[in-house]
């Protein structure tokens, strides 16, 4: 006698209900915040809007890295000589804080020093920039390269500011608990672009009384963590980065540019420092090209974990209103901490497009002497090796 299941038991629900963590995660990060700011809100015009326009694919653009013009290197060079400027290292591996410097007074020479400092330090926080408004921020970034135009993120509700990315959350939207255990919180911004942005500015307009820190991880340090044999192997690989989750058919926002997928080297060389870094990120990198899926999954998981759990090469930035964070999106990954509900947090991001990522081979062809950050640091200090416990 065969036993059949009673017909009234539904084997697979037709619709996954709203407790599905993936749905909650997508909804939190990809649907627009409704906005609870009221009319007296000072930055009403900079709340996010999602215009129904279409720009077409991003063009290939020529870029010149201002960091190559720096006359001095290592932690700010001449910037540190300005009267009243204080430069504070956050950790040896990553992050610098600058106090007493008005960004809109920088000379061209100082801008070059800043770009080189970003390439070395990954994230630089320039505290207290009340008069660096959205127009100045946009002009400042254009000095470093063509402005990046995002396919779907919120842009300011007022003014014609298509290159300005609005980061905004208020009490109308609470982060789902699932978001906090997601490796995918760690990312390099829009790494799926053919020329992903490098210099990225993030100005804090409204800050919650607590929470809302941003974490940064050094991708140079992630590379330095690998054994020589694994370094050689991953340097030979490339991986597919996908913008479909942000712009695919299931997206929740209007797409102003067609979604794109791009293959990039797994290890890229920064053109200013010549240092090698890991260039994969949990949010956008889908698979390593040309290797079995199981091997790709294993390698990516390991590289993602190195970045996300490597607390010795991370910096956690606590923001104040009017701070400007500037990071080099080529050599750091970052993760927001969505722990500030029911408070409002509002920031403005503007990014400069950088070069097509250089593999170790590309760098050699361009005459760049690529090496690990660690090796360059040892040489600079006159050490030939250091002892490490196994
Ligand atoms: O909100 C944050 O702290 C980070 C947001 C972010 O990932 C970005 O602006 O690129
Ligand atoms: Fe980001």
Coordinates of C-alpha atoms and ligand atoms in Angstrom, one line a residue:
X1 CA 0.0 0.0 0.0
X2 CA 1.5 3.3 -0.9
X3 CA 1.1 6.1 1.5
X4 CA 0.2 9.4 0.0
X5 CA 0.4 12.7 1.8
X6 CA -2.9 14.4 2.7
X7 CA -3.7 17.0 0.0
X8 CA -4.2 19.8 2.4
X9 CA -0.5 20.0 3.3
X10 CA 1.2 22.6 1.2
X11 CA 4.7 21.3 0.3
X12 CA 6.2 24.6 -0.8
X13 CA 4.5 27.8 0.1
X14 CA 3.5 29.9 -3.0
X15 CA 5.1 33.0 -1.7
X16 CA 7.9 33.3 0.8
X17 CA 6.5 35.4 3.5
X18 CA 8.1 38.6 4.8
X19 CA 10.1 36.8 7.4
X20 CA 12.5 35.6 4.7
X21 CA 15.8 37.2 5.7
X22 CA 16.8 37.8 2.1
X23 CA 13.6 39.7 1.4
X24 CA 14.1 41.8 4.5
X25 CA 17.7 42.5 3.6
X26 CA 16.9 43.5 0.0
X27 CA 14.0 45.7 1.1
X28 CA 16.0 47.5 3.8
X29 CA 18.9 48.3 1.5
X30 CA 17.2 48.7 -1.9
X31 CA 13.9 50.3 -1.4
X32 CA 13.8 54.0 -0.9
X33 CA 13.4 55.4 2.6
X34 CA 10.1 57.2 2.8
X35 CA 11.6 60.0 4.8
X36 CA 10.2 61.5 8.0
X37 CA 12.1 64.7 8.0
X38 CA 9.7 67.7 8.3
X39 CA 9.6 71.0 6.5
X40 CA 12.0 72.7 8.9
X41 CA 14.7 70.1 8.3
X42 CA 17.8 72.0 7.2
X43 CA 18.6 69.5 4.5
X44 CA 15.1 68.9 3.1
X45 CA 16.5 69.5 -0.5
X46 CA 19.1 66.8 0.0
X47 CA 16.6 64.0 1.0
X48 CA 16.7 61.2 -1.5
X49 CA 14.7 61.2 -4.7
X50 CA 14.6 58.6 -7.5
X51 CA 14.1 60.4 -10.8
X52 CA 12.7 58.6 -13.7
X53 CA 15.5 59.3 -16.2
X54 CA 17.8 57.0 -18.2
X55 CA 21.5 57.7 -18.9
X56 CA 22.6 54.6 -20.8
X57 CA 25.8 52.7 -20.0
X58 CA 28.8 54.3 -18.3
X59 CA 31.3 55.5 -20.9
X60 CA 35.0 54.4 -20.7
X61 CA 36.9 57.5 -19.5
X62 CA 40.5 58.5 -19.2
X63 CA 41.8 59.1 -15.7
X64 CA 44.9 60.5 -14.2
X65 CA 45.6 59.8 -10.6
X66 CA 46.4 63.0 -8.7
X67 CA 48.2 60.9 -6.1
X68 CA 51.0 60.4 -8.6
X69 CA 51.7 64.2 -8.4
X70 CA 52.5 64.1 -4.7
X71 CA 56.0 65.4 -3.9
X72 CA 56.2 63.7 -0.5
X73 CA 54.9 60.3 0.6
X74 CA 54.0 58.6 3.8
X75 CA 51.2 59.8 5.9
X76 CA 50.3 63.2 4.6
X77 CA 53.7 64.6 3.7
X78 CA 53.3 68.4 3.5
X79 CA 49.8 68.4 4.8
X80 CA 51.2 67.8 8.2
X81 CA 53.3 71.0 8.0
X82 CA 50.3 73.3 7.9
X83 CA 50.0 75.4 11.0
X84 CA 47.3 74.0 13.4
X85 CA 46.9 70.8 11.5
X86 CA 47.0 67.6 13.5
X87 CA 47.3 64.2 11.8
X88 CA 46.4 61.2 13.9
X89 CA 47.0 57.6 12.8
X90 CA 44.1 55.4 13.7
X91 CA 45.9 52.0 13.5
X92 CA 49.3 51.2 11.8
X93 CA 47.4 49.4 9.0
X94 CA 44.6 51.7 8.2
X95 CA 43.0 55.1 8.8
X96 CA 44.0 58.6 9.5
X97 CA 42.2 61.4 11.2
X98 CA 42.9 65.1 10.4
X99 CA 41.9 67.9 12.7
X100 CA 42.2 71.6 11.9
X101 CA 42.3 71.5 8.1
X102 CA 39.6 73.2 5.9
X103 CA 39.1 71.0 2.8
X104 CA 38.1 74.0 0.7
X105 CA 41.5 75.7 1.2
X106 CA 43.7 73.0 -0.2
X107 CA 46.2 73.9 -2.8
X108 CA 46.7 71.6 -5.8
X109 CA 49.9 70.3 -4.3
X110 CA 48.1 69.5 -1.0
X111 CA 45.3 67.8 -3.0
X112 CA 48.0 65.5 -4.5
X113 CA 49.4 64.8 -1.0
X114 CA 45.9 63.9 0.2
X115 CA 45.3 61.5 -2.7
X116 CA 48.6 59.8 -2.0
X117 CA 47.8 59.6 1.7
X118 CA 44.4 58.0 0.8
X119 CA 46.2 55.4 -1.3
X120 CA 48.4 54.5 1.7
X121 CA 46.0 54.8 4.6
X122 CA 42.7 53.8 2.9
X123 CA 40.4 56.1 4.9
X124 CA 41.1 59.6 6.0
X125 CA 38.6 61.5 8.2
X126 CA 38.7 65.2 7.9
X127 CA 36.9 66.5 11.0
X128 CA 34.5 69.5 11.2
X129 CA 33.9 70.8 7.6
X130 CA 30.8 72.9 8.1
X131 CA 31.4 75.1 5.0
X132 CA 32.2 72.3 2.6
X133 CA 28.7 72.2 1.0
X134 CA 27.4 69.8 -1.7
X135 CA 28.5 72.1 -4.5
X136 CA 32.0 72.3 -3.1
X137 CA 32.1 68.6 -2.4
X138 CA 31.2 67.9 -6.1
X139 CA 33.8 70.4 -7.4
X140 CA 36.4 68.9 -5.0
X141 CA 35.8 65.4 -6.2
X142 CA 35.9 66.4 -9.9
X143 CA 39.5 67.6 -9.4
X144 CA 40.4 63.9 -8.8
X145 CA 38.5 62.4 -11.7
X146 CA 35.2 62.1 -13.6
X147 CA 32.3 61.9 -11.3
X148 CA 30.6 58.6 -10.9
X149 CA 26.9 58.4 -11.9
X150 CA 25.1 55.7 -9.9
X151 CA 22.4 53.5 -11.6
X152 CA 19.8 53.5 -8.9
X153 CA 20.7 55.2 -5.6
X154 CA 18.9 58.2 -4.2
X155 CA 19.9 61.6 -5.5
X156 CA 19.1 65.0 -3.9
X157 CA 15.4 65.9 -4.2
X158 CA 16.3 69.5 -5.2
X159 CA 18.9 70.8 -7.5
X160 CA 20.4 69.1 -10.5
X161 CA 22.9 66.8 -8.7
X162 CA 22.8 63.5 -10.5
X163 CA 26.3 62.6 -9.3
X164 CA 25.4 62.9 -5.6
X165 CA 24.5 59.7 -3.8
X166 CA 22.3 60.3 -0.7
X167 CA 22.7 58.0 2.3
X168 CA 19.6 58.4 4.4
X169 CA 17.7 56.4 7.0
X170 CA 15.2 57.5 9.6
X171 CA 12.7 56.1 12.0
X172 CA 10.4 55.0 9.2
X173 CA 12.7 52.1 8.4
X174 CA 14.2 49.6 10.9
X175 CA 17.0 47.4 9.9
X176 CA 16.0 43.7 9.9
X177 CA 17.9 41.6 12.4
X178 CA 19.2 39.5 9.5
X179 CA 21.3 42.4 8.2
X180 CA 23.7 42.3 11.1
X181 CA 24.9 38.8 10.4
X182 CA 25.4 39.4 6.7
X183 CA 28.9 39.2 5.3
X184 CA 27.4 41.2 2.4
X185 CA 27.5 44.3 4.5
X186 CA 31.2 44.4 3.6
X187 CA 31.7 45.9 0.1
X188 CA 33.7 48.1 -2.2
X189 CA 31.3 50.6 -3.8
X190 CA 30.0 49.6 -7.2
X191 CA 32.9 47.2 -7.9
X192 CA 30.9 45.8 -10.8
X193 CA 31.6 49.0 -12.9
X194 CA 34.2 48.7 -15.6
X195 CA 36.1 51.5 -13.9
X196 CA 35.0 51.4 -10.3
X197 CA 35.4 54.6 -8.4
X198 CA 38.5 55.4 -6.3
X199 CA 38.4 58.6 -4.3
X200 CA 35.1 58.7 -2.4
X201 CA 33.9 61.6 -0.2
X202 CA 31.2 61.1 2.5
X203 CA 29.9 64.2 4.3
X204 CA 27.8 63.6 7.4
X205 CA 24.8 66.0 7.6
X206 CA 22.8 64.5 10.4
X207 CA 24.2 62.0 12.8
X208 CA 22.4 59.8 15.3
X209 CA 23.2 60.4 19.0
X210 CA 24.6 56.9 19.0
X211 CA 25.4 54.2 16.5
X212 CA 25.9 54.7 12.7
X213 CA 29.7 54.1 12.7
X214 CA 31.3 52.9 9.4
X215 CA 33.9 50.1 9.5
X216 CA 36.8 50.0 7.0
X217 CA 39.1 47.1 6.3
X218 CA 42.4 47.2 4.5
X219 CA 42.5 45.2 1.3
X220 CA 46.3 45.5 1.3
X221 CA 46.4 43.7 4.6
X222 CA 44.1 41.0 3.4
X223 CA 46.6 40.3 0.6
X224 CA 49.5 40.4 3.1
X225 CA 47.8 37.7 5.1
X226 CA 48.2 35.1 2.3
X227 CA 51.0 32.6 2.1
X228 CA 53.4 33.1 -0.8
X229 CA 52.0 30.2 -2.7
X230 CA 48.4 31.4 -2.3
X231 CA 49.4 34.9 -3.2
X232 CA 50.8 33.6 -6.5
X233 CA 47.7 31.6 -7.2
X234 CA 45.2 34.3 -6.5
X235 CA 47.2 36.8 -8.5
X236 CA 46.6 34.6 -11.5
X237 CA 42.8 34.8 -11.1
X238 CA 39.9 37.0 -12.1
X239 CA 36.4 37.2 -10.8
X240 CA 33.0 38.3 -11.9
X241 CA 31.4 41.3 -10.2
X242 CA 27.7 41.7 -10.6
X243 CA 25.5 44.8 -10.5
X244 CA 22.4 42.7 -11.1
X245 CA 21.4 42.6 -7.4
X246 CA 21.4 46.4 -7.4
X247 CA 19.9 46.6 -10.9
X248 CA 18.5 43.3 -11.9
X249 CA 14.9 42.5 -12.8
X250 CA 13.9 42.1 -9.2
X251 CA 15.2 45.5 -8.2
X252 CA 13.0 47.7 -6.1
X253 CA 14.2 51.0 -7.6
X254 CA 14.1 52.6 -11.0
X255 CA 17.3 51.9 -12.9
X256 CA 18.9 54.9 -14.6
X257 CA 21.6 52.9 -16.2
X258 CA 21.6 49.3 -17.5
X259 CA 22.8 46.7 -15.0
X260 CA 26.4 45.5 -15.6
X261 CA 28.6 42.6 -14.8
X262 CA 32.4 42.9 -15.1
X263 CA 35.4 40.6 -14.7
X264 CA 38.2 42.1 -12.6
X265 CA 41.5 40.7 -11.4
X266 CA 41.3 39.2 -7.9
X267 CA 44.5 41.0 -6.9
X268 CA 44.8 44.6 -8.1
X269 CA 47.8 46.9 -7.9
X270 CA 47.3 50.5 -6.8
X271 CA 48.9 52.8 -9.3
X272 CA 50.1 55.3 -6.7
X273 CA 51.6 53.0 -4.0
X274 CA 52.3 50.0 -6.3
X275 CA 50.9 47.8 -3.5
X276 CA 48.9 44.7 -4.2
X277 CA 45.4 44.3 -2.6
X278 CA 42.6 41.9 -2.7
X279 CA 39.8 43.1 -5.0
X280 CA 36.8 40.9 -4.3
X281 CA 33.9 41.8 -2.0
X282 CA 31.0 39.8 -0.6
X283 CA 28.3 42.2 -1.9
X284 CA 29.2 42.0 -5.6
X285 CA 31.8 39.3 -6.4
X286 CA 29.9 36.2 -7.6
X287 CA 32.6 33.7 -8.8
X288 CA 36.1 33.2 -9.8
X289 CA 36.4 32.7 -13.6
X290 CA 37.5 29.4 -15.0
X291 CA 37.7 27.3 -11.9
X292 CA 35.3 24.7 -10.5
X293 CA 32.4 26.3 -8.6
X294 CA 33.3 24.5 -5.3
X295 CA 36.9 25.9 -5.5
X296 CA 35.6 29.4 -6.4
X297 CA 33.2 29.3 -3.4
X298 CA 36.0 28.2 -1.1
X299 CA 38.5 30.8 -2.1
X300 CA 36.0 33.6 -2.1
X301 CA 34.7 32.6 1.3
X302 CA 38.2 32.7 2.7
X303 CA 39.1 36.0 1.1
X304 CA 35.8 37.6 2.4
X305 CA 36.4 36.3 5.8
X306 CA 40.0 37.7 5.9
X307 CA 38.5 41.1 5.2
X308 CA 35.5 40.9 7.5
X309 CA 37.1 39.3 10.5
X310 CA 40.6 40.8 10.3
X311 CA 40.1 43.2 13.2
X312 CA 43.8 44.0 13.3
X313 CA 43.5 45.7 9.9
X314 CA 40.2 47.5 10.4
X315 CA 39.2 51.0 11.5
X316 CA 35.8 51.8 13.0
X317 CA 34.9 55.4 12.3
X318 CA 32.7 57.3 14.7
X319 CA 31.2 60.3 12.9
X320 CA 30.3 63.7 14.0
X321 CA 28.1 66.1 12.1
X322 CA 30.1 67.9 9.4
X323 CA 32.9 65.3 9.3
X324 CA 34.1 64.3 5.8
X325 CA 35.3 60.8 5.3
X326 CA 37.4 60.2 2.2
X327 CA 38.3 56.7 1.3
X328 CA 40.1 55.1 -1.6
X329 CA 37.6 52.5 -2.8
X330 CA 40.3 50.6 -4.6
X331 CA 42.1 49.4 -1.5
X332 CA 39.6 49.3 1.3
X333 CA 36.2 47.6 1.9
X334 CA 33.7 49.1 4.2
X335 CA 30.5 48.2 6.1
X336 CA 27.9 50.5 7.5
X337 CA 26.5 49.6 11.0
X338 CA 22.7 49.8 10.9
X339 CA 22.2 50.1 14.6
X340 CA 20.9 53.7 15.0
X341 CA 17.2 53.2 14.5
X342 CA 15.0 55.1 15.6
X343 CA 17.4 58.0 14.9
X344 CA 18.0 59.7 11.6
X345 CA 21.3 59.5 9.7
X346 CA 21.9 61.5 6.6
X347 CA 25.1 61.7 4.5
X348 CA 26.2 62.7 1.0
X349 CA 28.5 60.7 -1.0
X350 CA 30.4 61.8 -4.2
X351 CA 32.9 59.6 -6.0
X352 CA 35.6 59.9 -8.7
X353 CA 35.9 57.2 -11.3
X354 CA 39.3 55.5 -11.3
X355 CA 41.2 53.3 -13.7
X356 CA 40.2 49.9 -14.9
X357 CA 41.7 47.7 -12.1
X358 CA 45.3 46.8 -12.8
X359 CA 46.3 43.1 -12.5
X360 CA 49.9 42.3 -11.4
X361 CA 50.6 41.7 -15.2
X362 CA 49.0 45.0 -16.2
X363 CA 51.0 46.8 -13.6
X364 CA 54.3 45.2 -14.9
X365 CA 53.4 46.2 -18.4
X366 CA 52.7 49.8 -17.2
X367 CA 56.2 49.9 -15.5
X368 CA 54.8 49.8 -12.0
X369 CA 57.0 47.9 -9.5
X370 CA 54.3 46.0 -7.6
X371 CA 54.9 44.5 -4.2
X372 CA 53.0 43.8 -1.0
X373 CA 52.5 46.7 1.3
X374 CA 54.3 44.7 4.0
X375 CA 57.4 44.1 1.9
X376 CA 57.6 47.8 1.0
X377 CA 57.2 48.8 4.7
X378 CA 60.0 46.4 5.8
X379 CA 62.3 47.9 3.2
X380 CA 61.5 51.4 4.2
X381 CA 62.4 50.6 7.8
X382 CA 65.6 48.8 6.7
X383 CA 64.4 45.3 7.9
X384 CA 64.9 42.3 5.8
X385 CA 62.4 40.1 7.6
X386 CA 60.5 39.8 10.9
X387 CA 59.8 36.8 13.0
X388 CA 56.2 35.6 13.2
X389 CA 54.8 32.8 15.2
X390 CA 53.3 30.0 13.1
Ligands
LIG1 O1 26.2 54.3 5.8 C1 27.4 54.0 5.9 O2 28.1 54.0 6.9 C2 28.1 53.4 4.7 C3 27.3 53.7 3.5 C4 28.0 53.2 2.3 O3 28.3 52.0 2.2 C5 28.4 54.2 1.3 O4 28.0 55.3 1.4 O5 29.1 53.8 0.4
LIG2 FE1 29.4 51.8 0.4

